[in-house]
């Protein structure tokens, strides 16, 4: 089940809003589709990310996948632990496997994201 306190994208990223910051990761659905994650590439703190553009890479035994920015902003922190333990993405996609924290450039961008129910419905449609 996808946590109700998060927002979601059609590219299977999640966003947790904390004031004027957003914590971003990939969904449990995405990690499951990828399989065993073996490598994660993230931007540096201070980098800018742009809504809809790739900001990192997740590599699994099956595929290499871009991670797309659900919102624009400046990276304030990255999850350094993922660089050494990328398999955390498979174990705790919605928790310990967060990827970046950004200072929101435009909080209105959050309105374009899906809530948990919308994301569930999107996943159902995608399967058919």
PDB file of C-alpha atoms in Angstrom:
ATOM      1  CA  UNK A   1       0.000   0.000   0.000  1.00  0.00           C
ATOM      2  CA  UNK A   2       1.239   3.475  -0.838  1.00  0.00           C
ATOM      3  CA  UNK A   3       1.442   5.887   2.111  1.00  0.00           C
ATOM      4  CA  UNK A   4      -1.385   8.440   2.127  1.00  0.00           C
ATOM      5  CA  UNK A   5       0.880  11.296   3.285  1.00  0.00           C
ATOM      6  CA  UNK A   6       2.900  11.261   0.051  1.00  0.00           C
ATOM      7  CA  UNK A   7       2.392  12.647  -3.465  1.00  0.00           C
ATOM      8  CA  UNK A   8       3.184  10.536  -6.537  1.00  0.00           C
ATOM      9  CA  UNK A   9       4.246  10.865 -10.182  1.00  0.00           C
ATOM     10  CA  UNK A  10       3.467   8.776 -13.262  1.00  0.00           C
ATOM     11  CA  UNK A  11       7.192   7.960 -13.397  1.00  0.00           C
ATOM     12  CA  UNK A  12       6.839   6.258  -9.971  1.00  0.00           C
ATOM     13  CA  UNK A  13       8.556   8.808  -7.736  1.00  0.00           C
ATOM     14  CA  UNK A  14       7.126   9.880  -4.386  1.00  0.00           C
ATOM     15  CA  UNK A  15       7.335  13.233  -2.593  1.00  0.00           C
ATOM     16  CA  UNK A  16       6.976  13.923   1.117  1.00  0.00           C
ATOM     17  CA  UNK A  17       6.417  17.629   1.786  1.00  0.00           C
ATOM     18  CA  UNK A  18       8.015  19.088   4.908  1.00  0.00           C
ATOM     19  CA  UNK A  19       7.302  22.823   4.967  1.00  0.00           C
ATOM     20  CA  UNK A  20       9.138  24.371   2.009  1.00  0.00           C
ATOM     21  CA  UNK A  21      11.175  21.214   1.444  1.00  0.00           C
ATOM     22  CA  UNK A  22      10.380  18.038  -0.445  1.00  0.00           C
ATOM     23  CA  UNK A  23      11.907  14.622   0.207  1.00  0.00           C
ATOM     24  CA  UNK A  24      11.929  12.473  -2.946  1.00  0.00           C
ATOM     25  CA  UNK A  25      12.304   8.751  -3.574  1.00  0.00           C
ATOM     26  CA  UNK A  26      11.024   6.009  -5.857  1.00  0.00           C
ATOM     27  CA  UNK A  27       7.920   3.997  -5.079  1.00  0.00           C
ATOM     28  CA  UNK A  28       7.687   0.420  -3.914  1.00  0.00           C
ATOM     29  CA  UNK A  29       6.100  -0.377  -7.294  1.00  0.00           C
ATOM     30  CA  UNK A  30       9.192   1.033  -9.061  1.00  0.00           C
ATOM     31  CA  UNK A  31      11.703  -0.886  -6.941  1.00  0.00           C
ATOM     32  CA  UNK A  32       9.697  -4.080  -7.432  1.00  0.00           C
ATOM     33  CA  UNK A  33       9.664  -3.580 -11.216  1.00  0.00           C
ATOM     34  CA  UNK A  34      13.407  -2.900 -11.238  1.00  0.00           C
ATOM     35  CA  UNK A  35      14.401  -5.918  -9.179  1.00  0.00           C
ATOM     36  CA  UNK A  36      17.562  -6.000  -7.067  1.00  0.00           C
ATOM     37  CA  UNK A  37      19.022  -2.479  -6.977  1.00  0.00           C
ATOM     38  CA  UNK A  38      22.817  -2.541  -7.214  1.00  0.00           C
ATOM     39  CA  UNK A  39      23.729   1.119  -7.804  1.00  0.00           C
ATOM     40  CA  UNK A  40      22.253   4.578  -7.177  1.00  0.00           C
ATOM     41  CA  UNK A  41      23.562   7.820  -8.656  1.00  0.00           C
ATOM     42  CA  UNK A  42      22.365  11.060  -7.048  1.00  0.00           C
ATOM     43  CA  UNK A  43      23.065  14.765  -7.589  1.00  0.00           C
ATOM     44  CA  UNK A  44      25.182  16.795  -5.167  1.00  0.00           C
ATOM     45  CA  UNK A  45      23.841  19.097  -2.467  1.00  0.00           C
ATOM     46  CA  UNK A  46      23.571  22.564  -4.040  1.00  0.00           C
ATOM     47  CA  UNK A  47      22.585  21.196  -7.471  1.00  0.00           C
ATOM     48  CA  UNK A  48      19.325  22.326  -9.045  1.00  0.00           C
ATOM     49  CA  UNK A  49      16.792  19.812 -10.277  1.00  0.00           C
ATOM     50  CA  UNK A  50      14.033  20.616 -12.746  1.00  0.00           C
ATOM     51  CA  UNK A  51      10.504  19.228 -12.747  1.00  0.00           C
ATOM     52  CA  UNK A  52      10.141  16.395 -15.249  1.00  0.00           C
ATOM     53  CA  UNK A  53      13.890  16.089 -15.919  1.00  0.00           C
ATOM     54  CA  UNK A  54      16.160  13.243 -14.759  1.00  0.00           C
ATOM     55  CA  UNK A  55      18.207  13.978 -11.635  1.00  0.00           C
ATOM     56  CA  UNK A  56      19.675  10.563 -10.884  1.00  0.00           C
ATOM     57  CA  UNK A  57      19.906   6.921 -11.862  1.00  0.00           C
ATOM     58  CA  UNK A  58      18.896   3.634 -10.271  1.00  0.00           C
ATOM     59  CA  UNK A  59      20.594   0.539 -11.649  1.00  0.00           C
ATOM     60  CA  UNK A  60      19.334  -2.961 -10.966  1.00  0.00           C
ATOM     61  CA  UNK A  61      20.329  -6.392 -12.153  1.00  0.00           C
ATOM     62  CA  UNK A  62      17.615  -6.016 -14.832  1.00  0.00           C
ATOM     63  CA  UNK A  63      17.749  -2.378 -15.962  1.00  0.00           C
ATOM     64  CA  UNK A  64      19.086   1.144 -15.618  1.00  0.00           C
ATOM     65  CA  UNK A  65      16.396   3.715 -14.907  1.00  0.00           C
ATOM     66  CA  UNK A  66      16.427   7.494 -14.667  1.00  0.00           C
ATOM     67  CA  UNK A  67      14.886   9.127 -11.615  1.00  0.00           C
ATOM     68  CA  UNK A  68      12.732  12.103 -12.640  1.00  0.00           C
ATOM     69  CA  UNK A  69      12.253  15.225 -10.555  1.00  0.00           C
ATOM     70  CA  UNK A  70       8.613  15.576  -9.483  1.00  0.00           C
ATOM     71  CA  UNK A  71       9.295  19.221  -8.557  1.00  0.00           C
ATOM     72  CA  UNK A  72      11.958  21.840  -9.241  1.00  0.00           C
ATOM     73  CA  UNK A  73      14.307  23.000  -6.528  1.00  0.00           C
ATOM     74  CA  UNK A  74      17.768  23.080  -5.028  1.00  0.00           C
ATOM     75  CA  UNK A  75      19.127  19.887  -3.510  1.00  0.00           C
ATOM     76  CA  UNK A  76      19.737  20.484   0.216  1.00  0.00           C
ATOM     77  CA  UNK A  77      20.652  16.894   1.138  1.00  0.00           C
ATOM     78  CA  UNK A  78      21.204  13.504  -0.463  1.00  0.00           C
ATOM     79  CA  UNK A  79      20.885  10.103   1.145  1.00  0.00           C
ATOM     80  CA  UNK A  80      24.592   9.199   1.325  1.00  0.00           C
ATOM     81  CA  UNK A  81      23.720   5.798   2.814  1.00  0.00           C
ATOM     82  CA  UNK A  82      22.191   4.708  -0.512  1.00  0.00           C
ATOM     83  CA  UNK A  83      25.519   5.163  -2.278  1.00  0.00           C
ATOM     84  CA  UNK A  84      27.040   2.437  -0.090  1.00  0.00           C
ATOM     85  CA  UNK A  85      23.865   0.332   0.362  1.00  0.00           C
ATOM     86  CA  UNK A  86      21.693   0.710  -2.761  1.00  0.00           C
ATOM     87  CA  UNK A  87      19.777  -2.452  -1.808  1.00  0.00           C
ATOM     88  CA  UNK A  88      17.989  -0.318   0.817  1.00  0.00           C
ATOM     89  CA  UNK A  89      15.736   0.810  -2.060  1.00  0.00           C
ATOM     90  CA  UNK A  90      14.368  -2.754  -2.237  1.00  0.00           C
ATOM     91  CA  UNK A  91      13.924  -3.035   1.532  1.00  0.00           C
ATOM     92  CA  UNK A  92      12.355   0.318   2.458  1.00  0.00           C
ATOM     93  CA  UNK A  93      11.418   2.352  -0.647  1.00  0.00           C
ATOM     94  CA  UNK A  94       9.169   4.744   1.306  1.00  0.00           C
ATOM     95  CA  UNK A  95      11.427   5.200   4.332  1.00  0.00           C
ATOM     96  CA  UNK A  96      15.172   4.743   4.627  1.00  0.00           C
ATOM     97  CA  UNK A  97      15.581   4.778   0.839  1.00  0.00           C
ATOM     98  CA  UNK A  98      14.654   8.440   0.368  1.00  0.00           C
ATOM     99  CA  UNK A  99      16.986   9.898  -2.267  1.00  0.00           C
ATOM    100  CA  UNK A 100      17.137  13.676  -2.109  1.00  0.00           C
ATOM    101  CA  UNK A 101      15.736  16.580  -0.159  1.00  0.00           C
ATOM    102  CA  UNK A 102      15.106  19.779  -2.097  1.00  0.00           C
ATOM    103  CA  UNK A 103      14.134  23.333  -1.294  1.00  0.00           C
ATOM    104  CA  UNK A 104      10.987  23.853  -3.382  1.00  0.00           C
ATOM    105  CA  UNK A 105      11.340  26.425  -6.161  1.00  0.00           C
ATOM    106  CA  UNK A 106       7.579  26.486  -6.828  1.00  0.00           C
ATOM    107  CA  UNK A 107       5.273  24.808  -4.274  1.00  0.00           C
ATOM    108  CA  UNK A 108       2.410  25.061  -6.819  1.00  0.00           C
ATOM    109  CA  UNK A 109       4.070  22.190  -8.735  1.00  0.00           C
ATOM    110  CA  UNK A 110       2.896  19.863  -5.958  1.00  0.00           C
ATOM    111  CA  UNK A 111      -0.684  20.353  -7.158  1.00  0.00           C
ATOM    112  CA  UNK A 112       0.138  18.442 -10.341  1.00  0.00           C
ATOM    113  CA  UNK A 113       1.066  15.291  -8.425  1.00  0.00           C
ATOM    114  CA  UNK A 114      -1.247  12.401  -7.541  1.00  0.00           C
ATOM    115  CA  UNK A 115      -2.384  11.474  -4.051  1.00  0.00           C
ATOM    116  CA  UNK A 116      -2.182   7.831  -2.921  1.00  0.00           C
ATOM    117  CA  UNK A 117      -5.665   6.975  -4.273  1.00  0.00           C
ATOM    118  CA  UNK A 118      -4.855   8.589  -7.628  1.00  0.00           C
ATOM    119  CA  UNK A 119      -1.572   6.684  -7.832  1.00  0.00           C
ATOM    120  CA  UNK A 120      -3.317   3.387  -7.015  1.00  0.00           C
ATOM    121  CA  UNK A 121      -5.825   4.061  -9.816  1.00  0.00           C
ATOM    122  CA  UNK A 122      -2.951   4.915 -12.188  1.00  0.00           C
ATOM    123  CA  UNK A 123      -1.220   1.619 -11.359  1.00  0.00           C
ATOM    124  CA  UNK A 124      -4.447  -0.278 -12.069  1.00  0.00           C
ATOM    125  CA  UNK A 125      -4.788   1.445 -15.469  1.00  0.00           C
ATOM    126  CA  UNK A 126      -1.128   0.787 -16.294  1.00  0.00           C
ATOM    127  CA  UNK A 127      -1.609  -2.961 -15.766  1.00  0.00           C
ATOM    128  CA  UNK A 128      -4.385  -3.159 -18.395  1.00  0.00           C
TER     129      UNK A 128
END
